[in-house]
Structure formats: structure tokens, C-alpha cells
């Protein structure tokens, strides 16, 4: 159950990062089509940066949790192997 939660967190973080980049690119494309292009481009880039950075933070958090869990499982397995010898 915990592994599924960590995997879900990593997937959400990745999707947020992609969403941030799409938002930034989309706002740049939309700015060419409108009169108020500087405001739209600025807001889009800002939103893209915020969403992208939040995605990176979420991904880092859950990857760190996964690494700790896998390291603990690895150490437990090594203790079990050394006890068997």
C-alpha cells in the first residue's frame, strides 16, 4: 500500500512538471494571437514556473521516500543473508 502511494506521488509530481511546461509554452503561443501579449505571456510563464517547480518538489519528496524504503529493505535483506551464512 505504501509503495503504491509513493508511486502515485511520483506520477503526480511528473504530471505537474509536464503541466507546468505545457502552460508556459501554451501561454507563449497564445500571446502571439492576442493584443495584450505581454501580460498573458508573463502570467503564463509565471504559472508554468510555479507548477513546474511544485512538480519537481513533489517528485523529489516521493523519490526520497522510495529511496529510504528501498535502502531499509536492502539492509534488512543483507542482515538476513549474513544470518543465513
Steps between C-alpha positions, in 0.01 A plus 500: 500500500777745590688415180189579296465835676863585427459400135186713477686796652781466248249484214316809625827691530599403148163603360522836678844560354373422151191713561718793600701482182186467287351804677809708432519400133125539452499849643783596270308371200180674611684827550567518127127487429386776734554871538597483867780256434744614769256452788386158377854384435619623839215335690539179304871479559454575868229236531716252309793562731288461814335180377828358370691569820220354713512188283874472550463540877230232518706264283809556716304439820351170387819378332686566825240298690535219246880504531482480880250214487708308247819558700333367817377194311848446357665522842243258644570257217876527560448429871287200411761366256786548745297318769444206262871454433 
